[in-house]
Coordinates of C-alpha atoms in Angstrom, one line a residue:
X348 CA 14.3 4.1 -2.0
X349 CA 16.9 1.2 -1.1
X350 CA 16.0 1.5 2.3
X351 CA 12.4 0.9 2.0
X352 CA 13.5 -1.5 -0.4
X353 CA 15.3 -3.3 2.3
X354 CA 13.0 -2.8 4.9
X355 CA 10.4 -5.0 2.6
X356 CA 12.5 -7.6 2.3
X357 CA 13.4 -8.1 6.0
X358 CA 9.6 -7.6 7.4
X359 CA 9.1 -10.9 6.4
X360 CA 11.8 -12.7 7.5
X361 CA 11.2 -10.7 10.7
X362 CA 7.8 -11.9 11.3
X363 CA 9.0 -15.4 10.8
X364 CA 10.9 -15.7 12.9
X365 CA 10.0 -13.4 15.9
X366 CA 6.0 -14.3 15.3
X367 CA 6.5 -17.2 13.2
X368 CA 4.8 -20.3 13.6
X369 CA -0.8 -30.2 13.5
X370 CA 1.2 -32.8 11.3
X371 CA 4.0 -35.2 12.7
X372 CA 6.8 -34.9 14.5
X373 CA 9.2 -32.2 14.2
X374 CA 12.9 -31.4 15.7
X375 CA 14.7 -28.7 16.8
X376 CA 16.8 -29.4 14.2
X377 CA 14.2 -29.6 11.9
X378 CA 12.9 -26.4 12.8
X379 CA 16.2 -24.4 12.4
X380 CA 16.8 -25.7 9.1
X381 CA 13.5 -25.1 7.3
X382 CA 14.1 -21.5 8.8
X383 CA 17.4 -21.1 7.2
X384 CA 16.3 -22.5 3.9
X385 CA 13.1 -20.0 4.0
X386 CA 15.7 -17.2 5.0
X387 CA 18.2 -18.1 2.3
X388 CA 15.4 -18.2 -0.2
X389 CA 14.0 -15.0 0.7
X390 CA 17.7 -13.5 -0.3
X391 CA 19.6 -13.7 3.1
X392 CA 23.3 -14.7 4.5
X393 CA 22.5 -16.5 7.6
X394 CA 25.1 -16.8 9.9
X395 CA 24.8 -18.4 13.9
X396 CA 26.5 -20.0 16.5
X397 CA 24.9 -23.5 17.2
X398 CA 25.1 -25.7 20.3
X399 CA 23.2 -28.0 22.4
X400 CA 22.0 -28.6 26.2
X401 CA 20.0 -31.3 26.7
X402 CA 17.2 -31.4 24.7
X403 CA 17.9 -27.5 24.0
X404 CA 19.0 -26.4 20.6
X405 CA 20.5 -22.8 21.1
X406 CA 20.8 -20.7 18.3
X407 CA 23.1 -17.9 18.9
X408 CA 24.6 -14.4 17.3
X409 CA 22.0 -14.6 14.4
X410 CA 22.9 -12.6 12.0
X411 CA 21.1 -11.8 8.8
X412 CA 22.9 -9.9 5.9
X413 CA 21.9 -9.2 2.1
X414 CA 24.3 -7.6 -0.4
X415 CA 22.2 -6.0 -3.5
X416 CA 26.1 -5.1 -4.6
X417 CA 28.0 -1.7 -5.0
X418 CA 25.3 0.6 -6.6
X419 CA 22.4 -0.5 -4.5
X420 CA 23.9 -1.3 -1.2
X421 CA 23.0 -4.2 1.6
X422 CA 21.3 -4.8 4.9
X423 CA 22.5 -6.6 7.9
X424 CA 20.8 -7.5 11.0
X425 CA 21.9 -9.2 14.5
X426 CA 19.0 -10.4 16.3
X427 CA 20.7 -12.4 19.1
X428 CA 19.9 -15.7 21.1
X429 CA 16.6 -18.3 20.6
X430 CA 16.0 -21.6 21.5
X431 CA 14.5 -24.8 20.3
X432 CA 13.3 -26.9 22.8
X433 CA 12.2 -30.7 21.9
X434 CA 9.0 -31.1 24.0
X435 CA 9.3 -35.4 23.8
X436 CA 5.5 -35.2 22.2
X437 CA 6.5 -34.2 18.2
X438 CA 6.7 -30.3 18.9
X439 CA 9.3 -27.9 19.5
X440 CA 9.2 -24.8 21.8
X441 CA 10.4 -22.0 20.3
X442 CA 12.1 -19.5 22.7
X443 CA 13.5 -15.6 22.5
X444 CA 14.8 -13.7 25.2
X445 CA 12.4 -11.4 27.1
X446 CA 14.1 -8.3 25.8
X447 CA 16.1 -9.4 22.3
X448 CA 17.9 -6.6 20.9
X449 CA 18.1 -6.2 17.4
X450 CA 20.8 -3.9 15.0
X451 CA 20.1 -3.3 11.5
X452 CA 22.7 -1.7 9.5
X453 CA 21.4 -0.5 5.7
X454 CA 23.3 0.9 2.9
X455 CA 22.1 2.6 -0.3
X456 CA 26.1 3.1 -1.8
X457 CA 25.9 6.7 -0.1
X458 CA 24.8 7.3 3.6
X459 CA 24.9 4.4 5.7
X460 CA 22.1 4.1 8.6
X461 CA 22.5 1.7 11.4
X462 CA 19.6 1.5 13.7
X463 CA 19.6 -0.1 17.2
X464 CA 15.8 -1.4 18.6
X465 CA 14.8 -4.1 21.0
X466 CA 12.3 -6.1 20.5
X467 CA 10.3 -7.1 24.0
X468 CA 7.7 -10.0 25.2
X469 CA 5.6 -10.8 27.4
X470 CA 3.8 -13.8 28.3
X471 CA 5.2 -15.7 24.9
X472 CA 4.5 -18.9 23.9
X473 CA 5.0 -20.3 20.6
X474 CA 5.1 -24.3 19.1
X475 CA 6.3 -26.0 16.2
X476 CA 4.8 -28.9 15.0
X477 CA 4.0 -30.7 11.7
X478 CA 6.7 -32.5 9.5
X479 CA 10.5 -31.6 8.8
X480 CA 9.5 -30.4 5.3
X481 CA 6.0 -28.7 6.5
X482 CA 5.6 -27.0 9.8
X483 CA 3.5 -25.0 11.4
X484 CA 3.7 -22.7 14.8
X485 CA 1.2 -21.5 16.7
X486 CA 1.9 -18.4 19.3
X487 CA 0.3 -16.2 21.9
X488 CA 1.6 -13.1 23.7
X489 CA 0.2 -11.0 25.9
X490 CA 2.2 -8.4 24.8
X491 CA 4.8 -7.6 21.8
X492 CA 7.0 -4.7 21.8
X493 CA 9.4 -3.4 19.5
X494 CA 11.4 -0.2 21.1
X495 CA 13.9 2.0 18.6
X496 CA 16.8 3.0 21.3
X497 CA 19.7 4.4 18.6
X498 CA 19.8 6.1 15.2
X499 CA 23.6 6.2 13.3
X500 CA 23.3 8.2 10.1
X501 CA 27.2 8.3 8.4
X502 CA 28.6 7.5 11.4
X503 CA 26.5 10.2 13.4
X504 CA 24.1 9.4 16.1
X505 CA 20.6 11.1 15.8
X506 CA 20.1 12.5 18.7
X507 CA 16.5 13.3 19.3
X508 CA 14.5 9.8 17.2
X509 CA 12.3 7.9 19.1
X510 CA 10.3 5.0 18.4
X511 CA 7.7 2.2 19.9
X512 CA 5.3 0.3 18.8
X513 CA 3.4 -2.4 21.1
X514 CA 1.0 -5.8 20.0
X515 CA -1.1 -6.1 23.1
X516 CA -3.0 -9.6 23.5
X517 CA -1.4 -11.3 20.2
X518 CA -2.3 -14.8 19.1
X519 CA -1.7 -16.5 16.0
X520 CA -1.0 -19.0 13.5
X521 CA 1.9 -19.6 10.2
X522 CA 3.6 -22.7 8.2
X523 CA 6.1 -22.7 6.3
X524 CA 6.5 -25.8 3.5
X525 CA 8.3 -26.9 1.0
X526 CA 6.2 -27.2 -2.5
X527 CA 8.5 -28.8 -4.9
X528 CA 11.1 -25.8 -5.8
X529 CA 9.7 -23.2 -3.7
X530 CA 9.0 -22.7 0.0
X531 CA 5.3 -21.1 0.6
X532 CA 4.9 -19.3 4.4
X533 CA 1.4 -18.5 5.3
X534 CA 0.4 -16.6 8.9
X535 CA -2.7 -15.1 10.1
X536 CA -2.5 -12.9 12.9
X537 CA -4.8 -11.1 15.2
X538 CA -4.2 -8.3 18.1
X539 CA -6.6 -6.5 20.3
X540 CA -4.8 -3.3 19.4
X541 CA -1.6 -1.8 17.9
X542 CA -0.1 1.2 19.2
X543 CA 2.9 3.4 18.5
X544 CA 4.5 6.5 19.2
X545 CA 7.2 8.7 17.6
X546 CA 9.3 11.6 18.3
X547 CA 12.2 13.2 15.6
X548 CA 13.5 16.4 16.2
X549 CA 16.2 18.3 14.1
X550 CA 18.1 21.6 16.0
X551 CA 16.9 24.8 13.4
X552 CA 14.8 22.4 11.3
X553 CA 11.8 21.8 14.0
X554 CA 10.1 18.5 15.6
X555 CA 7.6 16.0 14.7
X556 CA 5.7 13.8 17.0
X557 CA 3.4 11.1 16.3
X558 CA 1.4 8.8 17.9
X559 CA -1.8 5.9 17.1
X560 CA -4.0 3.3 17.8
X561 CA -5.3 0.6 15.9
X562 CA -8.0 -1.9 17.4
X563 CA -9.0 -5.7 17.2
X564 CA -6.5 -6.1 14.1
X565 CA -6.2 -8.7 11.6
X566 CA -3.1 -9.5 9.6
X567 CA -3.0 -12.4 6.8
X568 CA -0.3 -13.3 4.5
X569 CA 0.9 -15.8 2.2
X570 CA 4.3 -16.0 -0.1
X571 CA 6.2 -18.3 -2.2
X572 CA 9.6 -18.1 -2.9
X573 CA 12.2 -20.3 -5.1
X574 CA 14.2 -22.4 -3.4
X575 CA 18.1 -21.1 -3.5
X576 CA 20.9 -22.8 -2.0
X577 CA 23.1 -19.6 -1.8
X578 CA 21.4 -16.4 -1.1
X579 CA 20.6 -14.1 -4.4
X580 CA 21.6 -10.5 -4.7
X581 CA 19.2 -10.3 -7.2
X582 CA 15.8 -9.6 -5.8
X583 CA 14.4 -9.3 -9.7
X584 CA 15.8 -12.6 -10.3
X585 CA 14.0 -13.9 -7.1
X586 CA 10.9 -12.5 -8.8
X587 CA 10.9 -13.8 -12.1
X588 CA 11.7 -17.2 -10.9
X589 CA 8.5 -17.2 -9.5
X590 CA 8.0 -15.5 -5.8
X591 CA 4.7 -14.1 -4.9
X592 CA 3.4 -12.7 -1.8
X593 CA -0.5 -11.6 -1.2
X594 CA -1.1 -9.5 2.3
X595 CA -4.9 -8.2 4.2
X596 CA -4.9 -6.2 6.8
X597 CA -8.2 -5.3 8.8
X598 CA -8.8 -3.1 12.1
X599 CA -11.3 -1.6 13.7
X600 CA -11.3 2.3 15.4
X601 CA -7.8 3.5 14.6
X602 CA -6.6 7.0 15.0
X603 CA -3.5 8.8 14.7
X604 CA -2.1 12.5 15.3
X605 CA 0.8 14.0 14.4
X606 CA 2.2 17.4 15.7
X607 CA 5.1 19.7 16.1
X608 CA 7.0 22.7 15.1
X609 CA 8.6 24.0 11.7
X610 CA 9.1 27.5 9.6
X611 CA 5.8 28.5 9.6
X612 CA 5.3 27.3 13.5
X613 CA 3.0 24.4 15.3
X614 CA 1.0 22.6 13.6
X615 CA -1.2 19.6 14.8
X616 CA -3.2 16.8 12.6
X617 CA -6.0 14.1 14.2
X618 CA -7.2 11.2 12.0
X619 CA -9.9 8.7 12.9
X620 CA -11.9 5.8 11.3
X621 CA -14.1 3.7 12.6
X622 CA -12.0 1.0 10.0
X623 CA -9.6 0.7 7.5
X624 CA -8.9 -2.6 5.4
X625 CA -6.1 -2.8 2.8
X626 CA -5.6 -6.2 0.6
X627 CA -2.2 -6.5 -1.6
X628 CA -0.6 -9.0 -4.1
X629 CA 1.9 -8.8 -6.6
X630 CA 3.9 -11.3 -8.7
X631 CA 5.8 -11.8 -11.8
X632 CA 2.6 -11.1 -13.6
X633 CA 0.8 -8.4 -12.2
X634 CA 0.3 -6.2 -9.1
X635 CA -2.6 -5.0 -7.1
X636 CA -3.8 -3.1 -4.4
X637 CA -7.3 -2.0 -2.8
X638 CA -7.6 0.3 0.8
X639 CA -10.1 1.2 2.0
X640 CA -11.0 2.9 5.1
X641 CA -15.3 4.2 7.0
X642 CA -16.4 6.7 9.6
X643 CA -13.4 9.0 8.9
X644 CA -12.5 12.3 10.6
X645 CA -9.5 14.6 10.2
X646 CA -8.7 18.2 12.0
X647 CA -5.4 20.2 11.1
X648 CA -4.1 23.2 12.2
X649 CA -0.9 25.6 11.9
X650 CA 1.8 24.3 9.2
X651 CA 1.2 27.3 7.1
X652 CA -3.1 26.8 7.4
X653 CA -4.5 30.1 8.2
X654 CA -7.5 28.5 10.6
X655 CA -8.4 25.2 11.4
X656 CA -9.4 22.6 9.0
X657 CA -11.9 20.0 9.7
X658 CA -14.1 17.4 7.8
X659 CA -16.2 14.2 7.7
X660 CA -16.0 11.1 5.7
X661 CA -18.4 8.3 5.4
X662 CA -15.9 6.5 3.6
X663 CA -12.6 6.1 1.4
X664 CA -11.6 3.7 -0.8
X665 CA -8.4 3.5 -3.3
X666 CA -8.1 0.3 -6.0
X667 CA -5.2 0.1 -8.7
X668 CA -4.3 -3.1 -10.7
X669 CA -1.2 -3.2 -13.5
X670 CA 0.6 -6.5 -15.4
X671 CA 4.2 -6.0 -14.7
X672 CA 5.2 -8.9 -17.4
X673 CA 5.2 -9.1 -21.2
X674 CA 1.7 -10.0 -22.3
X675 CA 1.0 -12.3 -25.4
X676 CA -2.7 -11.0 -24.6
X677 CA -3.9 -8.1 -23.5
X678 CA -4.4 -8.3 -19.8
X679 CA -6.0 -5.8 -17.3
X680 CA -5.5 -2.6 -15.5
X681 CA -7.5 -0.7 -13.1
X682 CA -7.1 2.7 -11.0
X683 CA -10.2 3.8 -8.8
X684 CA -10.8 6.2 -5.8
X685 CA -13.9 7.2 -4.1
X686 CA -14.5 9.9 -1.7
X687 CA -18.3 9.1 0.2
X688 CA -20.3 11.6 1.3
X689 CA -17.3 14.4 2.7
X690 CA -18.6 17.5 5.2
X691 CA -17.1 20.1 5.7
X692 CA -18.3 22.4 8.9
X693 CA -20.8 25.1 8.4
X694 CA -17.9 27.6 9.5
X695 CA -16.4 26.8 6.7
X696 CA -19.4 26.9 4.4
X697 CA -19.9 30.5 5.6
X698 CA -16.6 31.9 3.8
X699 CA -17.9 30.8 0.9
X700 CA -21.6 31.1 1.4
X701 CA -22.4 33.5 4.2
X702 CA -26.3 33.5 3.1
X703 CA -26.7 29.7 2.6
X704 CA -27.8 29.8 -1.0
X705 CA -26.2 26.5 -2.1
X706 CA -27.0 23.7 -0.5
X707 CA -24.3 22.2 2.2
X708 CA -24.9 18.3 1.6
X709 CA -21.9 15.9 1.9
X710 CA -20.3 16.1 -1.1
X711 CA -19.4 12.6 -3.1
X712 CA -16.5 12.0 -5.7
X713 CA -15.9 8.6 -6.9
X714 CA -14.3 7.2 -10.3
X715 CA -13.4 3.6 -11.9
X716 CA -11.2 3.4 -14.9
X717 CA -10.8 -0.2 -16.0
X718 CA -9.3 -1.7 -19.3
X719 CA -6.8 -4.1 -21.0
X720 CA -3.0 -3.4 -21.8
X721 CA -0.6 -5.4 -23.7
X722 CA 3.3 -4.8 -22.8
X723 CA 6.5 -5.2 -24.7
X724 CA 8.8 -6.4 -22.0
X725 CA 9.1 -6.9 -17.9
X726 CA 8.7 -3.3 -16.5
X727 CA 11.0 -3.9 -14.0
X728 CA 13.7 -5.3 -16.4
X729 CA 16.7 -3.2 -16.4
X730 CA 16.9 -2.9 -20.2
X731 CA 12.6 -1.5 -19.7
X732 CA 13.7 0.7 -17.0
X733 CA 16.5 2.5 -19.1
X734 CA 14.9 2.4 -22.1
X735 CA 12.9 5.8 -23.7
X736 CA 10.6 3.3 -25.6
X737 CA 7.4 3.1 -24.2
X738 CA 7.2 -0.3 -23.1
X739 CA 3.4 -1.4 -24.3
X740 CA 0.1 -0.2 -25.3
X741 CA -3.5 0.2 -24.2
X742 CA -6.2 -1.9 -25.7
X743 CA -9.3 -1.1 -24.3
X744 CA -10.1 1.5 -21.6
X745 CA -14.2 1.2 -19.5
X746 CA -15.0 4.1 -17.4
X747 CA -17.0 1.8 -15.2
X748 CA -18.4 4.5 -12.9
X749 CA -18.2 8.4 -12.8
X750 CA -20.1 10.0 -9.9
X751 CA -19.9 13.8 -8.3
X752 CA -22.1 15.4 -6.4
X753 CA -21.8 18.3 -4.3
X754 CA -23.7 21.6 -4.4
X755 CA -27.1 20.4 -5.3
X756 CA -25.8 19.2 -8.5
X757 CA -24.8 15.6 -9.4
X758 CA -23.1 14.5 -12.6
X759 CA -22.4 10.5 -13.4
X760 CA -21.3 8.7 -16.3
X761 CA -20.0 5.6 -17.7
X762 CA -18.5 3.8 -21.2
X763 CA -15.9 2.0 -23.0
X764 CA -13.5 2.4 -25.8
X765 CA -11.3 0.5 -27.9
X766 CA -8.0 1.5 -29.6
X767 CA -6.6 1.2 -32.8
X768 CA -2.9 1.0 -32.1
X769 CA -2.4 0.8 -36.0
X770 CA -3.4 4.1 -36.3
X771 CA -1.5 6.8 -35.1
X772 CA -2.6 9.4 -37.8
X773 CA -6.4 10.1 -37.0
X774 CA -5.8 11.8 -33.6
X775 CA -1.9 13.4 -34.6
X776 CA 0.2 10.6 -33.3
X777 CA -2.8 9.0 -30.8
X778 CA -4.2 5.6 -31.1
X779 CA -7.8 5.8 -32.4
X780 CA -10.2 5.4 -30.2
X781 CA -13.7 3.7 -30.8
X782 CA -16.7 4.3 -28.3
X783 CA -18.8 5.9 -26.6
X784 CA -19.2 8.2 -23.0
X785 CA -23.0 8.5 -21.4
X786 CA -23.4 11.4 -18.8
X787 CA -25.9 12.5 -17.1
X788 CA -26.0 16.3 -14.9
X789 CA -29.0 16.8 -12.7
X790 CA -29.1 20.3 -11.2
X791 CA -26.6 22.0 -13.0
X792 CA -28.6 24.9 -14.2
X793 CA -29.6 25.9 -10.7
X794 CA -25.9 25.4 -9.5
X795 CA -25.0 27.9 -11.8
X796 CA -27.7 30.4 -11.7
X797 CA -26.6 30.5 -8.0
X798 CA -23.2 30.7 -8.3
X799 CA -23.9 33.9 -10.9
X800 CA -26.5 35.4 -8.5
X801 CA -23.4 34.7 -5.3
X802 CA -21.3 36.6 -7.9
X803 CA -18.7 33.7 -7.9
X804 CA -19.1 33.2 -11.6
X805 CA -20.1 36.1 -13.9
X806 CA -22.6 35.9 -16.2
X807 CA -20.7 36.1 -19.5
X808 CA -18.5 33.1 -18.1
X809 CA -21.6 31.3 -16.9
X810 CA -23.5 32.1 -20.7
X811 CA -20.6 30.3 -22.3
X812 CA -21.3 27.0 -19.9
X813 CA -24.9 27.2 -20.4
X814 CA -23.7 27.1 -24.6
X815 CA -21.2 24.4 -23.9
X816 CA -24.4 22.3 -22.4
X817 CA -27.0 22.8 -25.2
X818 CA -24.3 21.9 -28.1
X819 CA -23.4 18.8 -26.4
X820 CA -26.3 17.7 -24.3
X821 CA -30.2 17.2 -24.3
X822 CA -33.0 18.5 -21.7
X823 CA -34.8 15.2 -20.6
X824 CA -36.2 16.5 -17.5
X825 CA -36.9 19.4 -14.8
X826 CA -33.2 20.5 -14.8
X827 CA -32.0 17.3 -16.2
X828 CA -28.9 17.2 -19.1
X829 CA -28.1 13.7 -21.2
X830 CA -25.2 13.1 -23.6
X831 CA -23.6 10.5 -25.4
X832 CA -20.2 11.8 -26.7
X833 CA -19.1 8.7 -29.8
X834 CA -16.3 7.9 -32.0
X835 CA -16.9 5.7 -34.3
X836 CA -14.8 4.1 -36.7
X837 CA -14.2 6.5 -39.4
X838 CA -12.7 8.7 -36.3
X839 CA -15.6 10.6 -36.3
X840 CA -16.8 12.4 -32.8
X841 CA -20.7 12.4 -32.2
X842 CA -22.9 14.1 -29.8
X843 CA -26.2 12.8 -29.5
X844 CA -26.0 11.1 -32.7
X845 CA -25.1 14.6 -34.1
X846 CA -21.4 14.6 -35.3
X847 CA -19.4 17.6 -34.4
X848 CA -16.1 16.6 -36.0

């Protein structure tokens, strides 16, 4: 956990430095010291050896450390020699060795890891212009490279970890500014494709390898962090004083497989889309995430999987939104996921439908819970965190869409509730809820009548269902079911109008 933890912290200051960024006129020594303030800000002991030739600043033995103190470890990074180059016009030319190694040594207050990579260009070029206070860089390259070469686990080298991952045909844009008390950095980045490759092996464990491709990709971000003069080993404190960071990431075709060898022998995975987008943000307030992904396609094998697995997707899509802050008002929340139109191959079908009585149509599940919460504290607080309270309470709660569909059959539904967190006794120790549920199953009967007649269901199980159905729903068409489940006020639970507790 502290080593993701770390690892988001220095991505970054990594990409603002090695991709990193008009107005004015700008220095080298302008340049250098916006970085450090932006790198101090963002939590980080900078340390360098400085000189000058010519119109040449040289900034030397970088090195990057972040102490999050005895329980939760540090991070330390040496990523060797640039140069900033005063161009006589207002800009500066911002230089890195072709092939810049790069250690990282990572702490969690048990095993340390030390990893050794180099990071590789060709065909570089990147410019600083703009004013001391707010710069900006634009850079191409034809190609970008970053190459794990060691892995050092307690003082161990791993023997068999590999690692690579290439930017082919870069090209770019990011500023960094000053805003008052906090520096903002924005970049937008674009690459004809991203590929990587992997390969970890442990002796009488087994072996992984992994490999993928993502095309004509689009990166975006934006942050703002509070100005520090000395680097915080606080990261929560950085937080609440105000940082905020949003990210989007597009692509086109992208796939990736993964294979290798454990217990149960080889196994082997392909996934494909024809896209995938994912949007993030998160500040002191809230967070929030959406993915979402079209034209999938996934095969597996082996792993423990008695025969190979395949299906289709049209498309995928995950949203979630939470406050993370104490709330005077109630503020929202949101989870969702949607699963479009999924196949599975008729060889599959046939184990469970030999005769083709049910009908093999992509299959759809989708759902979209929405609401407000109010919370009693900072979630991330450590007096929340160890705590056994529960730290707020929902408010209101929207089933904004319910959808499935698979068999022949298709059930949807949607409402809203409100609670009564003032009364706990209604519903044994459960706010009370007020509102209502609509749903609506079309083909439901025949699904089942074919599931009884496939002998998947038997009849006494399916005569119970059909029961269930005509206590809480209504026929208002050729295989057609409505209900509208309701609590009202007085705690009260209605079907159709009719209550039933």
């Amino acid at each position: 956990m502290n080593f993701l933890k770390n690892m988001g912290w220095t991505v970054p200051a990594t990409l603002a430095i090695s991709s990193t960024t008009a107005f004015a006129d700008v220095t080298p020594e302008d340049v250098w010291a916006l970085w450090q303030d932006y790198l101090t800000s963002s939590g980080y002991e900078v340390s360098a050896d400085t000189s000058t030739s010519g119109n040449v600043l040289i900034v030397d033995n970088l090195t990057l450390s972040m102490d999050h103190g005895e329980d939760m470890g540090g991070f330390s990074a040496q990523m060797g020699t640039m140069t900033f180059s005063d161009n006589k016009d207002g800009t500066v030319q911002i230089g890195f060795a072709d092939n810049m190694p790069l250690t990282m040594s990572m702490t969690d207050g048990e095993e340390p890891l030390d990893l050794a990579m180099v990071v590789s260009y060709i065909g570089l070029d990147m410019v600083a212009s703009g004013e001391p206070t707010n710069q900006k860089y634009d850079f191409t390259a034809d190609n970008m490279k970053l190459a794990l070469t060691e892995v050092v686990v307690d003082g161990e080298a791993v023997e068999n970890a590999s690692f690579s991952m290439d930017f082919a045909g870069s090209k770019g844009t990011s500023s960094l500014a000053i805003a008052g008390d906090m520096i903002e950095t924005m970049q937008a980045m674009t690459s004809g494709a991203i590929t990587f490759t992997g390969a970890f092996s442990e002796p009488g464990e087994g072996s992984m390898n992994v490999s993928g491709n993502f095309a004509d990709t689009m990166l975006s971000t934006s942050a703002s962090l509070p100005i520090t003069e000395e680097p915080s080993s606080d990261p929560l404190a950085m937080f609440y004083g105000g940082m905020q960071g949003t990210t989007k990431f597009t692509s086109g075709v992208s796939t990736v497989s993964l294979s290798g060898q454990d217990n149960d022998g080889p196994f082997q995975m392909d996934v494909s889309a024809a896209s995938n987008a994912l949007e993030f943000d998160m500040d002191s307030d809230h967070i929030r995430y959406d993915t979402g992904a079209e034209g999938i396609a996934m095969t597996m094998f082996g792993g423990g999987i008695p025969f190979p697995l395949s299906f289709e997707m049209a498309s995928t899509s995950t949203n979630f939104e939470m406050p993370l802050s104490r709330t005077e008002t109630p503020a929202p929340f949101a989870l969702g996921v949607t699963f479009a139109d999924l196949s599975v191959p008729e060889m599959l079908w046939g184990m469970v439908d030999p005769t083709g009585q049910l009908p093999h149509d992509p299959a759809t599940v989708s759902i979209n819970i929405g609401g407000t919460a109010t919370l009693f504290g900072d979630l991330l607080s450590e007096d929340v965190m160890e705590s056994d309270d529960i730290p707020g309470e929902v408010n209101t709660v929207t089933v904004e869409n319910l959808l499935l569909r698979i068999a022949g059959a298709e059930l949807t539904g949607a409402g809203a509730a409100t609670l009564d967190n003032t009364d706990l006794t209604t519903f044994d120790g459960m706010p009370r809820p007020e509102g209502s549920l609509s749903l609506k199953l079309v083909g439901g009967n025949k699904l089942l009548d074919t599931l009884v007649g496939m002998g998947l269901v038997p009849e006494d199980q399916a005569m119970g269902a059909r029961m269930m159905m005509g206590l809480f729903a209504i026929p208002t068409g050729d295989d057609q079911l409505e209900s509208t489940l309701e609590i009202n006020a007085e705690g009260h639970i209605l079907a159709n109008g009719q209550r039933i507790q």
